[in-house]
Amino acid sequence: MSDRHLIDLNVNGETHEALVEPRKTLLDVLRHDLGLTGTHVGCEHGVCGACTVLVDGEPVRACLMFAVQAESAEIRTVESLGRDGELSDLQRSFSEHHGLQCGFCTPGFLMLAEGFLAQRPDAGREEIREAVSANLCRCTGYQTIVDAIEATATRRCHAKEKEATA
Amino acid sequence: MTARFDGRQGRWVGASVPRREDPRLLTGRGRFVDDIQLPGMLHAAFVRSTVAHGKLAGIDLSATLAVEGVVAAYTAEDLGLGDIVALLDRPLEEFSPTAMPILAREKVRFTGEPVALVVARDPYSAEDGVEAAVVDYEPLGAIVSEESAFAEGAPLVHDEAPGNVLVDVSMFDTPGVDAAFEAARAGGGRVVEVVTKSGRQNALPLETRGVVASWDDHDDQLLVQMCTQVPHQVRTAMARSLRVPERTVRVTVPDMGGGFGQKCVVGREEIAVAAAARRLNRPVKWIEDRREALTAGFLAREQRYRTLAAFDEDGRITALDVDVVCDMGAYSCYPFTAGIEPLMASAEMPSVYQVPEYRVRARAIASNKAPTAPYRGVSRPQYVMAIERIMERAARELGLDPVEIRRRNVITQFPYTGVNAITYDPGTYRESLELAEAAIRDEGWYEIRERAAAEGRHIGIGYCCFSERTGYGSGAFAKRKMAVVPGFDISEIRMDTTGSVVVTSGTMNHGQSHETTLAQIVADRLGLHLDQVKLRQGDTERIAYGWGTFASRSVTIGGSAVSLAAGKLGELLCKIAAHLLETSPDNVRLDGDGGVVQIDDPQRRASFEEIADVAYLRSHLLPKDVEPTLTATASFDVPGDGTFSNATHAVVVEADPGTGQIKILRYACVEDCGVVIHPQVVDGQCRGGIAQGIAGALFEEITYAGNGEPSAASFIDYLVPTATEIPDITVTHLETPCAFTENGAKGAGEGGTIGAPAAVLNAINDALRHTGVELDVTPVHPQTVLAALDAGVHKEMSVPS
Ligand code: FES
Ligand code: FES
């Protein structure tokens, strides 16, 4: 058990050092060693998605990855969304559409959507619904989560078009 | 009776203002129990029973204590805590009191029951310690079903409960029941019988239970930070179990990731952890893992109804005769007891229909399964399913349209006092039905269904009408003879020198947006901007007592208490203002904009800030009989039988003949929860509730093998529906203001969950209408649908051409 590794983790653009057992998950290291408690624990077996973070831009379940495996990667957690105390467009959209109730699943859905929209910026409603089905929410019935992500996709597409025509 | 509701004069109630909870939750800055880290904190894990029923022959924790990082390990004997005992004020023939020890003693009663507690430096070592524990069991026969519970010579789950019966009540048996059945049999009427069953479900908040307990020398108090809907009840039960004065325990609740009823009872693990923290004089944290939550968390819903109903030839119900059995698992929950489900079913079974004669027997049985607790809706999803199946069956047998038979039976005159001695306040039972039907009809679903049938596809339409008691005051719970009677709520409001207020509520938000909705109520009552109102809850030190959040009571009861407290503060502000303005108190009123104005000379006004400044900083200017404190306290209890929200759900489904899967094509909810404080939040409550109801109708179930082994220990086996299984849902609001609450609101937390199972089941049966098979058991599994469709094919083939 005293077999510990000193690792460097690049999280939200900052490098952190952590001394961890090889069996310690990325999730536990983020939450407990680095104090980034925005990422949540719902099942620890890869089904609920509450622990979703971006690893090199891809949505990944932090409960299924060992921290030592994430050493050379760029990790983003919910704490990276928004800037200067302002919510990001996606976060605002979740609030506008009441895409959260207890808010426990929310960081996972935000990171899932962030990663998904980066890859599929013009995704339609059904595609978004399909993507969102990777995570569980017990409160909302999902409709308003899909609404929030769809509205963000539409707004971002409009903004891009405007930029292109400007 | 004069309605206390005075319309929507304020600016906040009725508006979907941005939720004040959102910014912190969206940025990861919410604080949930597992986010709490204290200096020197240790971590707990439980050794849990691997057998369902057995004698505890020996527990050896020596290997556990040798594990690196393990600090302590305890058995029940080591901790010596008092049991949790939930009581009803009923005679022994009706109720068998049983106790739930904090850790199992002498015997274990379900797989997953906590047997020992391990405390270690980190959670990984705590689990290593659990693995190293050696427990010897002498297995006893397991009770896993109604049949095994009632069998001759069956093993007893509790020696105190003969025949494994915890509750056996016959609350109603009106004199004309038998005559009504005879008349139906003899005349042109019908007697219809349906046996409905629902599977054992987990309320499944996404955040599992958890606690951080620490002793605070400064406050001479145990600080228990945990996930609970009922902090005061936990404090009471914990103090009793630890045998300490209640003032030495403080329960606080941070953000909570759902509860749905599962967290409105007192659990044993939190008490064990608190005891360990006290002994070790170090903070101890326990976070339930998902496996524990599924196998050893409180469950609900496993019920069987045998319902007989008599109808006259016009399709009017004349009598109802019901036998209910609820499998409550191994223990009675505190404070509600094992009576929670059977008493709810008995009291409210006639639902929205005019039932002249009624007989009911309801039993709670003990079994070797994880214990049950209230879960969103409590029995109502099940009794509504029973009665709605009765309506459908009767319609079929009498050749009536399913909507028409409901129309003929539904209560239309209010207030209506039912055969169950409950007076229902006005609602829109008939209107919601008509609106829901119109939506489905106008959108052409009946034609779509017929066209599909011609193509060999199986589309069905289903309805469900129901009402639900929402404001349960102490009167309603006292009628059920609970020994601990919930009902009221207390609120305290305090204004600071800047004219802002902090309001406390005994309710406990876990996703229902109280910080927004209760603040809206206060803002309107005082004429403040929403930003000047802060809600505080979830701290037993801030409020004398509170009943927490369950049974859709937060806005009805909690919301009325905050409104009353704000009203009292308003009176005080007026009194001081009148003195400052040198006029009489009758000549001033709140101006709806953060101040008090003189009625006969509206130019003269005192802002709250000016009044507060005087009250606190220049108190010598106060009127003689006013104390220098801008606070007010109020409590509220719902009078009489409480308030009733109502709704009709309409669903269109398609059954896939290849896979047996049910796809929901359309879901419409027409609901009436009185005055809507925040439309978006109410919609969210409806949709979320419906998703949980659909989960119960089609997916989620924990079954038990003959030896008591549970079937689901992870999300691989427990099928929680995702975004692709839950459809978009339209919610239409009707508003019948409630006369009993301060704000005209009823309650909206549970309705979705109540209506969905019956509506979905009825739609499935409509889709299978040609098969001759009727399904009365949930969840409906694909193989059941396939078998039904198969039977239909055989039936068609056997029809002589
Ligand atoms: S906690 Fe990682 S998927 Fe559930
Ligand atoms: S908002 Fe509560 S789990 Fe999604």
PDB file of N, CA, C and O in Angstrom, chain A residues 23-25 28 31-32 37-38 40 42 45 47 87 91 95-96 98 100-102 104-105 110 125 129 133 136 138-139 141-143, chain B residues 19 22 26 32 34-35 37 124 128 202-204 206 256 260 290 375 511 680 684-685 687-688 692 700 715 721-723 726 728-729:
ATOM      1  N   ARG A  23      -3.835   2.501  -7.504  1.00  0.00           N
ATOM      2  CA  ARG A  23      -5.250   2.128  -7.619  1.00  0.00           C
ATOM      3  C   ARG A  23      -6.186   3.329  -7.463  1.00  0.00           C
ATOM      4  O   ARG A  23      -7.393   3.189  -7.559  1.00  0.00           O
ATOM      5  N   LYS A  24      -5.666   4.482  -7.188  1.00  0.00           N
ATOM      6  CA  LYS A  24      -6.537   5.632  -6.942  1.00  0.00           C
ATOM      7  C   LYS A  24      -7.065   6.193  -8.258  1.00  0.00           C
ATOM      8  O   LYS A  24      -6.315   6.446  -9.202  1.00  0.00           O
ATOM      9  N   THR A  25      -8.387   6.389  -8.297  1.00  0.00           N
ATOM     10  CA  THR A  25      -8.990   6.843  -9.553  1.00  0.00           C
ATOM     11  C   THR A  25      -8.717   8.330  -9.786  1.00  0.00           C
ATOM     12  O   THR A  25      -8.472   9.084  -8.845  1.00  0.00           O
ATOM     13  N   ASP A  28     -11.113  10.389  -7.652  1.00  0.00           N
ATOM     14  CA  ASP A  28     -10.759  10.626  -6.253  1.00  0.00           C
ATOM     15  C   ASP A  28      -9.614  11.622  -6.131  1.00  0.00           C
ATOM     16  O   ASP A  28      -9.586  12.426  -5.203  1.00  0.00           O
ATOM     17  N   ARG A  31     -11.035  15.128  -6.774  1.00  0.00           N
ATOM     18  CA  ARG A  31     -11.893  15.608  -5.692  1.00  0.00           C
ATOM     19  C   ARG A  31     -11.131  15.786  -4.384  1.00  0.00           C
ATOM     20  O   ARG A  31     -11.263  16.796  -3.719  1.00  0.00           O
ATOM     21  N   HIS A  32     -10.362  14.767  -4.039  1.00  0.00           N
ATOM     22  CA  HIS A  32      -9.809  14.770  -2.686  1.00  0.00           C
ATOM     23  C   HIS A  32      -8.380  15.305  -2.603  1.00  0.00           C
ATOM     24  O   HIS A  32      -8.029  15.976  -1.644  1.00  0.00           O
ATOM     25  N   THR A  37     -13.976  19.705  -6.226  1.00  0.00           N
ATOM     26  CA  THR A  37     -15.133  18.879  -5.860  1.00  0.00           C
ATOM     27  C   THR A  37     -16.335  19.073  -6.784  1.00  0.00           C
ATOM     28  O   THR A  37     -17.394  18.509  -6.544  1.00  0.00           O
ATOM     29  N   GLY A  38     -16.164  19.865  -7.831  1.00  0.00           N
ATOM     30  CA  GLY A  38     -17.263  20.044  -8.781  1.00  0.00           C
ATOM     31  C   GLY A  38     -17.624  18.748  -9.502  1.00  0.00           C
ATOM     32  O   GLY A  38     -18.780  18.516  -9.838  1.00  0.00           O
ATOM     33  N   HIS A  40     -18.582  15.024  -9.687  1.00  0.00           N
ATOM     34  CA  HIS A  40     -19.290  14.251  -8.664  1.00  0.00           C
ATOM     35  C   HIS A  40     -19.178  12.735  -8.830  1.00  0.00           C
ATOM     36  O   HIS A  40     -18.809  12.246  -9.899  1.00  0.00           O
ATOM     37  N   GLY A  42     -21.346   9.305  -8.649  1.00  0.00           N
ATOM     38  CA  GLY A  42     -22.701   8.759  -8.592  1.00  0.00           C
ATOM     39  C   GLY A  42     -22.722   7.252  -8.515  1.00  0.00           C
ATOM     40  O   GLY A  42     -23.677   6.663  -8.010  1.00  0.00           O
ATOM     41  N   HIS A  45     -18.924   3.039 -11.144  1.00  0.00           N
ATOM     42  CA  HIS A  45     -18.731   1.934 -12.079  1.00  0.00           C
ATOM     43  C   HIS A  45     -19.078   2.306 -13.517  1.00  0.00           C
ATOM     44  O   HIS A  45     -19.463   1.459 -14.305  1.00  0.00           O
ATOM     45  N   VAL A  47     -21.400   4.079 -15.136  1.00  0.00           N
ATOM     46  CA  VAL A  47     -22.707   4.132 -15.789  1.00  0.00           C
ATOM     47  C   VAL A  47     -23.375   5.510 -15.682  1.00  0.00           C
ATOM     48  O   VAL A  47     -23.965   5.991 -16.647  1.00  0.00           O
ATOM     49  N   LEU A  87     -20.951  32.969 -16.036  1.00  0.00           N
ATOM     50  CA  LEU A  87     -21.273  31.632 -16.526  1.00  0.00           C
ATOM     51  C   LEU A  87     -20.994  31.563 -18.029  1.00  0.00           C
ATOM     52  O   LEU A  87     -21.116  32.559 -18.743  1.00  0.00           O
ATOM     53  N   GLN A  91     -23.642  26.971 -19.578  1.00  0.00           N
ATOM     54  CA  GLN A  91     -24.141  27.028 -18.195  1.00  0.00           C
ATOM     55  C   GLN A  91     -25.386  27.911 -18.111  1.00  0.00           C
ATOM     56  O   GLN A  91     -26.368  27.567 -17.464  1.00  0.00           O
ATOM     57  N   SER A  95     -29.414  27.030 -16.996  1.00  0.00           N
ATOM     58  CA  SER A  95     -30.219  27.763 -16.036  1.00  0.00           C
ATOM     59  C   SER A  95     -31.507  28.256 -16.691  1.00  0.00           C
ATOM     60  O   SER A  95     -32.597  28.102 -16.140  1.00  0.00           O
ATOM     61  N   GLU A  96     -31.390  28.822 -17.885  1.00  0.00           N
ATOM     62  CA  GLU A  96     -32.574  29.350 -18.575  1.00  0.00           C
ATOM     63  C   GLU A  96     -33.632  28.270 -18.823  1.00  0.00           C
ATOM     64  O   GLU A  96     -34.821  28.527 -18.729  1.00  0.00           O
ATOM     65  N   HIS A  98     -34.009  25.470 -17.125  1.00  0.00           N
ATOM     66  CA  HIS A  98     -34.237  24.651 -15.928  1.00  0.00           C
ATOM     67  C   HIS A  98     -33.733  23.220 -16.176  1.00  0.00           C
ATOM     68  O   HIS A  98     -34.416  22.234 -15.890  1.00  0.00           O
ATOM     69  N   LEU A 100     -31.536  21.784 -14.620  1.00  0.00           N
ATOM     70  CA  LEU A 100     -31.011  21.176 -13.401  1.00  0.00           C
ATOM     71  C   LEU A 100     -32.001  21.399 -12.271  1.00  0.00           C
ATOM     72  O   LEU A 100     -32.662  22.431 -12.220  1.00  0.00           O
ATOM     73  N   GLN A 101     -32.102  20.418 -11.414  1.00  0.00           N
ATOM     74  CA  GLN A 101     -32.906  20.579 -10.202  1.00  0.00           C
ATOM     75  C   GLN A 101     -31.978  20.483  -8.995  1.00  0.00           C
ATOM     76  O   GLN A 101     -31.540  21.501  -8.479  1.00  0.00           O
ATOM     77  N   CYS A 102     -31.628  19.263  -8.584  1.00  0.00           N
ATOM     78  CA  CYS A 102     -30.704  19.172  -7.453  1.00  0.00           C
ATOM     79  C   CYS A 102     -29.293  19.582  -7.863  1.00  0.00           C
ATOM     80  O   CYS A 102     -28.487  19.938  -7.022  1.00  0.00           O
ATOM     81  N   PHE A 104     -26.885  17.735  -8.962  1.00  0.00           N
ATOM     82  CA  PHE A 104     -25.807  16.790  -8.686  1.00  0.00           C
ATOM     83  C   PHE A 104     -25.225  16.199  -9.974  1.00  0.00           C
ATOM     84  O   PHE A 104     -24.028  16.007 -10.104  1.00  0.00           O
ATOM     85  N   CYS A 105     -26.106  15.938 -10.936  1.00  0.00           N
ATOM     86  CA  CYS A 105     -25.650  15.365 -12.205  1.00  0.00           C
ATOM     87  C   CYS A 105     -25.053  16.426 -13.114  1.00  0.00           C
ATOM     88  O   CYS A 105     -24.449  16.111 -14.135  1.00  0.00           O
ATOM     89  N   LEU A 110     -22.694  18.910 -18.135  1.00  0.00           N
ATOM     90  CA  LEU A 110     -22.041  20.069 -18.762  1.00  0.00           C
ATOM     91  C   LEU A 110     -20.777  19.630 -19.500  1.00  0.00           C
ATOM     92  O   LEU A 110     -20.540  20.045 -20.638  1.00  0.00           O
ATOM     93  N   ARG A 125     -31.516  17.815 -32.486  1.00  0.00           N
ATOM     94  CA  ARG A 125     -32.097  17.416 -31.207  1.00  0.00           C
ATOM     95  C   ARG A 125     -31.965  15.918 -30.922  1.00  0.00           C
ATOM     96  O   ARG A 125     -31.588  15.522 -29.822  1.00  0.00           O
ATOM     97  N   ARG A 129     -29.994  14.148 -27.923  1.00  0.00           N
ATOM     98  CA  ARG A 129     -30.656  13.243 -26.984  1.00  0.00           C
ATOM     99  C   ARG A 129     -29.867  11.937 -26.859  1.00  0.00           C
ATOM    100  O   ARG A 129     -29.636  11.425 -25.767  1.00  0.00           O
ATOM    101  N   SER A 133     -27.820  10.537 -23.506  1.00  0.00           N
ATOM    102  CA  SER A 133     -28.245   9.284 -22.868  1.00  0.00           C
ATOM    103  C   SER A 133     -27.060   8.546 -22.235  1.00  0.00           C
ATOM    104  O   SER A 133     -27.244   7.530 -21.585  1.00  0.00           O
ATOM    105  N   LEU A 136     -26.857   9.795 -16.448  1.00  0.00           N
ATOM    106  CA  LEU A 136     -28.135   9.686 -15.745  1.00  0.00           C
ATOM    107  C   LEU A 136     -28.458  10.967 -14.996  1.00  0.00           C
ATOM    108  O   LEU A 136     -27.577  11.580 -14.399  1.00  0.00           O
ATOM    109  N   ARG A 138     -31.659  12.014 -12.273  1.00  0.00           N
ATOM    110  CA  ARG A 138     -32.831  11.456 -11.603  1.00  0.00           C
ATOM    111  C   ARG A 138     -33.920  12.494 -11.409  1.00  0.00           C
ATOM    112  O   ARG A 138     -35.010  12.157 -11.005  1.00  0.00           O
ATOM    113  N   CYS A 139     -33.607  13.757 -11.668  1.00  0.00           N
ATOM    114  CA  CYS A 139     -34.570  14.809 -11.322  1.00  0.00           C
ATOM    115  C   CYS A 139     -35.363  15.353 -12.502  1.00  0.00           C
ATOM    116  O   CYS A 139     -36.553  15.612 -12.374  1.00  0.00           O
ATOM    117  N   GLY A 141     -35.989  14.444 -15.835  1.00  0.00           N
ATOM    118  CA  GLY A 141     -36.657  13.779 -16.957  1.00  0.00           C
ATOM    119  C   GLY A 141     -35.981  14.108 -18.286  1.00  0.00           C
ATOM    120  O   GLY A 141     -36.531  13.810 -19.347  1.00  0.00           O
ATOM    121  N   TYR A 142     -34.830  14.749 -18.242  1.00  0.00           N
ATOM    122  CA  TYR A 142     -33.924  14.981 -19.377  1.00  0.00           C
ATOM    123  C   TYR A 142     -34.357  16.033 -20.383  1.00  0.00           C
ATOM    124  O   TYR A 142     -33.526  16.640 -21.048  1.00  0.00           O
ATOM    125  N   GLN A 143     -35.663  16.235 -20.570  1.00  0.00           N
ATOM    126  CA  GLN A 143     -36.129  17.109 -21.646  1.00  0.00           C
ATOM    127  C   GLN A 143     -35.458  18.480 -21.591  1.00  0.00           C
ATOM    128  O   GLN A 143     -35.000  18.999 -22.613  1.00  0.00           O
TER     129      GLN A 143
ATOM    130  N   ARG B  19     -33.374  30.690 -11.297  1.00  0.00           N
ATOM    131  CA  ARG B  19     -33.203  30.019 -10.000  1.00  0.00           C
ATOM    132  C   ARG B  19     -31.956  30.518  -9.298  1.00  0.00           C
ATOM    133  O   ARG B  19     -30.883  30.617  -9.901  1.00  0.00           O
ATOM    134  N   ASP B  22     -28.879  28.117  -9.025  1.00  0.00           N
ATOM    135  CA  ASP B  22     -28.146  27.673 -10.211  1.00  0.00           C
ATOM    136  C   ASP B  22     -26.673  28.063 -10.281  1.00  0.00           C
ATOM    137  O   ASP B  22     -25.840  27.203 -10.585  1.00  0.00           O
ATOM    138  N   LEU B  26     -23.956  25.180 -11.098  1.00  0.00           N
ATOM    139  CA  LEU B  26     -23.447  25.092 -12.471  1.00  0.00           C
ATOM    140  C   LEU B  26     -21.939  25.256 -12.560  1.00  0.00           C
ATOM    141  O   LEU B  26     -21.333  24.954 -13.578  1.00  0.00           O
ATOM    142  N   PHE B  32     -21.814  19.556  -1.504  1.00  0.00           N
ATOM    143  CA  PHE B  32     -22.519  18.325  -1.132  1.00  0.00           C
ATOM    144  C   PHE B  32     -21.714  17.654  -0.013  1.00  0.00           C
ATOM    145  O   PHE B  32     -20.567  18.030   0.237  1.00  0.00           O
ATOM    146  N   ASP B  34     -20.108  14.932   0.387  1.00  0.00           N
ATOM    147  CA  ASP B  34     -18.787  14.373   0.104  1.00  0.00           C
ATOM    148  C   ASP B  34     -17.747  15.456  -0.207  1.00  0.00           C
ATOM    149  O   ASP B  34     -16.564  15.183  -0.276  1.00  0.00           O
ATOM    150  N   ASP B  35     -18.217  16.684  -0.413  1.00  0.00           N
ATOM    151  CA  ASP B  35     -17.255  17.767  -0.672  1.00  0.00           C
ATOM    152  C   ASP B  35     -16.644  18.295   0.623  1.00  0.00           C
ATOM    153  O   ASP B  35     -15.705  19.083   0.583  1.00  0.00           O
ATOM    154  N   GLN B  37     -14.442  18.424   3.761  1.00  0.00           N
ATOM    155  CA  GLN B  37     -13.187  17.852   4.265  1.00  0.00           C
ATOM    156  C   GLN B  37     -12.892  18.550   5.576  1.00  0.00           C
ATOM    157  O   GLN B  37     -12.881  19.777   5.612  1.00  0.00           O
ATOM    158  N   TYR B 124     -10.081   3.971   0.956  1.00  0.00           N
ATOM    159  CA  TYR B 124      -9.545   2.732   0.385  1.00  0.00           C
ATOM    160  C   TYR B 124      -9.170   1.759   1.508  1.00  0.00           C
ATOM    161  O   TYR B 124      -9.496   0.576   1.452  1.00  0.00           O
ATOM    162  N   ASP B 128     -10.526  -1.980   2.580  1.00  0.00           N
ATOM    163  CA  ASP B 128      -9.630  -3.125   2.834  1.00  0.00           C
ATOM    164  C   ASP B 128      -9.996  -3.751   4.177  1.00  0.00           C
ATOM    165  O   ASP B 128     -10.018  -4.975   4.314  1.00  0.00           O
ATOM    166  N   ASN B 202     -36.161   1.514  -6.203  1.00  0.00           N
ATOM    167  CA  ASN B 202     -35.270   2.352  -5.396  1.00  0.00           C
ATOM    168  C   ASN B 202     -35.518   3.796  -5.807  1.00  0.00           C
ATOM    169  O   ASN B 202     -35.509   4.097  -7.003  1.00  0.00           O
ATOM    170  N   ALA B 203     -35.733   4.669  -4.833  1.00  0.00           N
ATOM    171  CA  ALA B 203     -35.990   6.078  -5.159  1.00  0.00           C
ATOM    172  C   ALA B 203     -34.809   6.674  -5.910  1.00  0.00           C
ATOM    173  O   ALA B 203     -34.956   7.536  -6.761  1.00  0.00           O
ATOM    174  N   LEU B 204     -33.645   6.203  -5.577  1.00  0.00           N
ATOM    175  CA  LEU B 204     -32.430   6.470  -6.309  1.00  0.00           C
ATOM    176  C   LEU B 204     -32.055   7.932  -6.512  1.00  0.00           C
ATOM    177  O   LEU B 204     -31.879   8.381  -7.647  1.00  0.00           O
ATOM    178  N   LEU B 206     -29.475  10.656  -7.124  1.00  0.00           N
ATOM    179  CA  LEU B 206     -28.177  10.409  -7.769  1.00  0.00           C
ATOM    180  C   LEU B 206     -27.041  10.558  -6.759  1.00  0.00           C
ATOM    181  O   LEU B 206     -26.033   9.876  -6.847  1.00  0.00           O
ATOM    182  N   MET B 256     -28.060  19.038  -1.534  1.00  0.00           N
ATOM    183  CA  MET B 256     -28.439  17.633  -1.526  1.00  0.00           C
ATOM    184  C   MET B 256     -28.839  17.189  -2.922  1.00  0.00           C
ATOM    185  O   MET B 256     -29.637  17.853  -3.581  1.00  0.00           O
ATOM    186  N   PHE B 260     -36.188  12.274  -2.842  1.00  0.00           N
ATOM    187  CA  PHE B 260     -37.403  11.606  -3.319  1.00  0.00           C
ATOM    188  C   PHE B 260     -38.061  10.755  -2.244  1.00  0.00           C
ATOM    189  O   PHE B 260     -38.742   9.778  -2.546  1.00  0.00           O
ATOM    190  N   ARG B 290     -22.706   3.035  -4.453  1.00  0.00           N
ATOM    191  CA  ARG B 290     -23.924   2.712  -5.203  1.00  0.00           C
ATOM    192  C   ARG B 290     -24.420   1.296  -4.904  1.00  0.00           C
ATOM    193  O   ARG B 290     -25.611   1.034  -4.860  1.00  0.00           O
ATOM    194  N   TYR B 375     -41.459   6.739  -0.755  1.00  0.00           N
ATOM    195  CA  TYR B 375     -40.831   7.136  -2.015  1.00  0.00           C
ATOM    196  C   TYR B 375     -41.878   7.941  -2.777  1.00  0.00           C
ATOM    197  O   TYR B 375     -43.021   7.489  -2.919  1.00  0.00           O
ATOM    198  N   GLY B 511     -33.624  19.883  -4.538  1.00  0.00           N
ATOM    199  CA  GLY B 511     -33.831  19.971  -5.980  1.00  0.00           C
ATOM    200  C   GLY B 511     -35.090  20.719  -6.346  1.00  0.00           C
ATOM    201  O   GLY B 511     -35.316  21.050  -7.497  1.00  0.00           O
ATOM    202  N   GLN B 680     -41.884  27.232 -14.382  1.00  0.00           N
ATOM    203  CA  GLN B 680     -40.820  26.359 -14.880  1.00  0.00           C
ATOM    204  C   GLN B 680     -40.473  25.269 -13.856  1.00  0.00           C
ATOM    205  O   GLN B 680     -40.247  24.110 -14.223  1.00  0.00           O
ATOM    206  N   GLY B 684     -40.892  21.267 -14.195  1.00  0.00           N
ATOM    207  CA  GLY B 684     -39.754  20.395 -13.921  1.00  0.00           C
ATOM    208  C   GLY B 684     -40.115  19.294 -12.940  1.00  0.00           C
ATOM    209  O   GLY B 684     -39.713  18.140 -13.108  1.00  0.00           O
ATOM    210  N   GLN B 685     -40.894  19.640 -11.914  1.00  0.00           N
ATOM    211  CA  GLN B 685     -41.330  18.627 -10.957  1.00  0.00           C
ATOM    212  C   GLN B 685     -42.206  17.588 -11.653  1.00  0.00           C
ATOM    213  O   GLN B 685     -42.078  16.395 -11.412  1.00  0.00           O
ATOM    214  N   ARG B 687     -42.297  16.733 -14.901  1.00  0.00           N
ATOM    215  CA  ARG B 687     -41.536  15.900 -15.849  1.00  0.00           C
ATOM    216  C   ARG B 687     -40.619  14.928 -15.122  1.00  0.00           C
ATOM    217  O   ARG B 687     -40.516  13.759 -15.487  1.00  0.00           O
ATOM    218  N   GLY B 688     -39.946  15.424 -14.094  1.00  0.00           N
ATOM    219  CA  GLY B 688     -39.053  14.545 -13.345  1.00  0.00           C
ATOM    220  C   GLY B 688     -39.824  13.423 -12.677  1.00  0.00           C
ATOM    221  O   GLY B 688     -39.388  12.275 -12.647  1.00  0.00           O
ATOM    222  N   GLN B 692     -39.728   9.199 -13.311  1.00  0.00           N
ATOM    223  CA  GLN B 692     -39.605   8.152 -12.292  1.00  0.00           C
ATOM    224  C   GLN B 692     -40.779   7.177 -12.359  1.00  0.00           C
ATOM    225  O   GLN B 692     -40.625   5.986 -12.092  1.00  0.00           O
ATOM    226  N   GLU B 700     -37.389  -0.295 -13.839  1.00  0.00           N
ATOM    227  CA  GLU B 700     -36.649  -0.536 -12.603  1.00  0.00           C
ATOM    228  C   GLU B 700     -37.319  -1.574 -11.708  1.00  0.00           C
ATOM    229  O   GLU B 700     -38.513  -1.498 -11.452  1.00  0.00           O
ATOM    230  N   PHE B 715     -25.745  -0.411 -11.530  1.00  0.00           N
ATOM    231  CA  PHE B 715     -26.558   0.130 -12.618  1.00  0.00           C
ATOM    232  C   PHE B 715     -26.560  -0.783 -13.841  1.00  0.00           C
ATOM    233  O   PHE B 715     -27.250  -0.513 -14.809  1.00  0.00           O
ATOM    234  N   PRO B 721     -33.850   4.634 -16.524  1.00  0.00           N
ATOM    235  CA  PRO B 721     -34.015   5.128 -17.898  1.00  0.00           C
ATOM    236  C   PRO B 721     -33.160   6.371 -18.187  1.00  0.00           C
ATOM    237  O   PRO B 721     -32.888   7.174 -17.295  1.00  0.00           O
ATOM    238  N   THR B 722     -32.744   6.482 -19.422  1.00  0.00           N
ATOM    239  CA  THR B 722     -31.917   7.608 -19.856  1.00  0.00           C
ATOM    240  C   THR B 722     -32.743   8.506 -20.786  1.00  0.00           C
ATOM    241  O   THR B 722     -33.932   8.263 -20.994  1.00  0.00           O
ATOM    242  N   ALA B 723     -32.080   9.491 -21.352  1.00  0.00           N
ATOM    243  CA  ALA B 723     -32.760  10.469 -22.212  1.00  0.00           C
ATOM    244  C   ALA B 723     -33.441   9.818 -23.411  1.00  0.00           C
ATOM    245  O   ALA B 723     -34.387  10.377 -23.966  1.00  0.00           O
ATOM    246  N   ILE B 726     -37.008   8.391 -22.028  1.00  0.00           N
ATOM    247  CA  ILE B 726     -37.995   9.338 -21.490  1.00  0.00           C
ATOM    248  C   ILE B 726     -38.352  10.345 -22.589  1.00  0.00           C
ATOM    249  O   ILE B 726     -37.481  11.036 -23.115  1.00  0.00           O
ATOM    250  N   ASP B 728     -40.300  13.656 -24.533  1.00  0.00           N
ATOM    251  CA  ASP B 728     -40.682  15.023 -24.194  1.00  0.00           C
ATOM    252  C   ASP B 728     -42.119  14.970 -23.686  1.00  0.00           C
ATOM    253  O   ASP B 728     -42.922  14.160 -24.151  1.00  0.00           O
ATOM    254  N   ILE B 729     -42.416  15.826 -22.737  1.00  0.00           N
ATOM    255  CA  ILE B 729     -43.722  15.782 -22.057  1.00  0.00           C
ATOM    256  C   ILE B 729     -44.327  17.177 -22.070  1.00  0.00           C
ATOM    257  O   ILE B 729     -43.645  18.142 -21.709  1.00  0.00           O
TER     258      ILE B 729
END
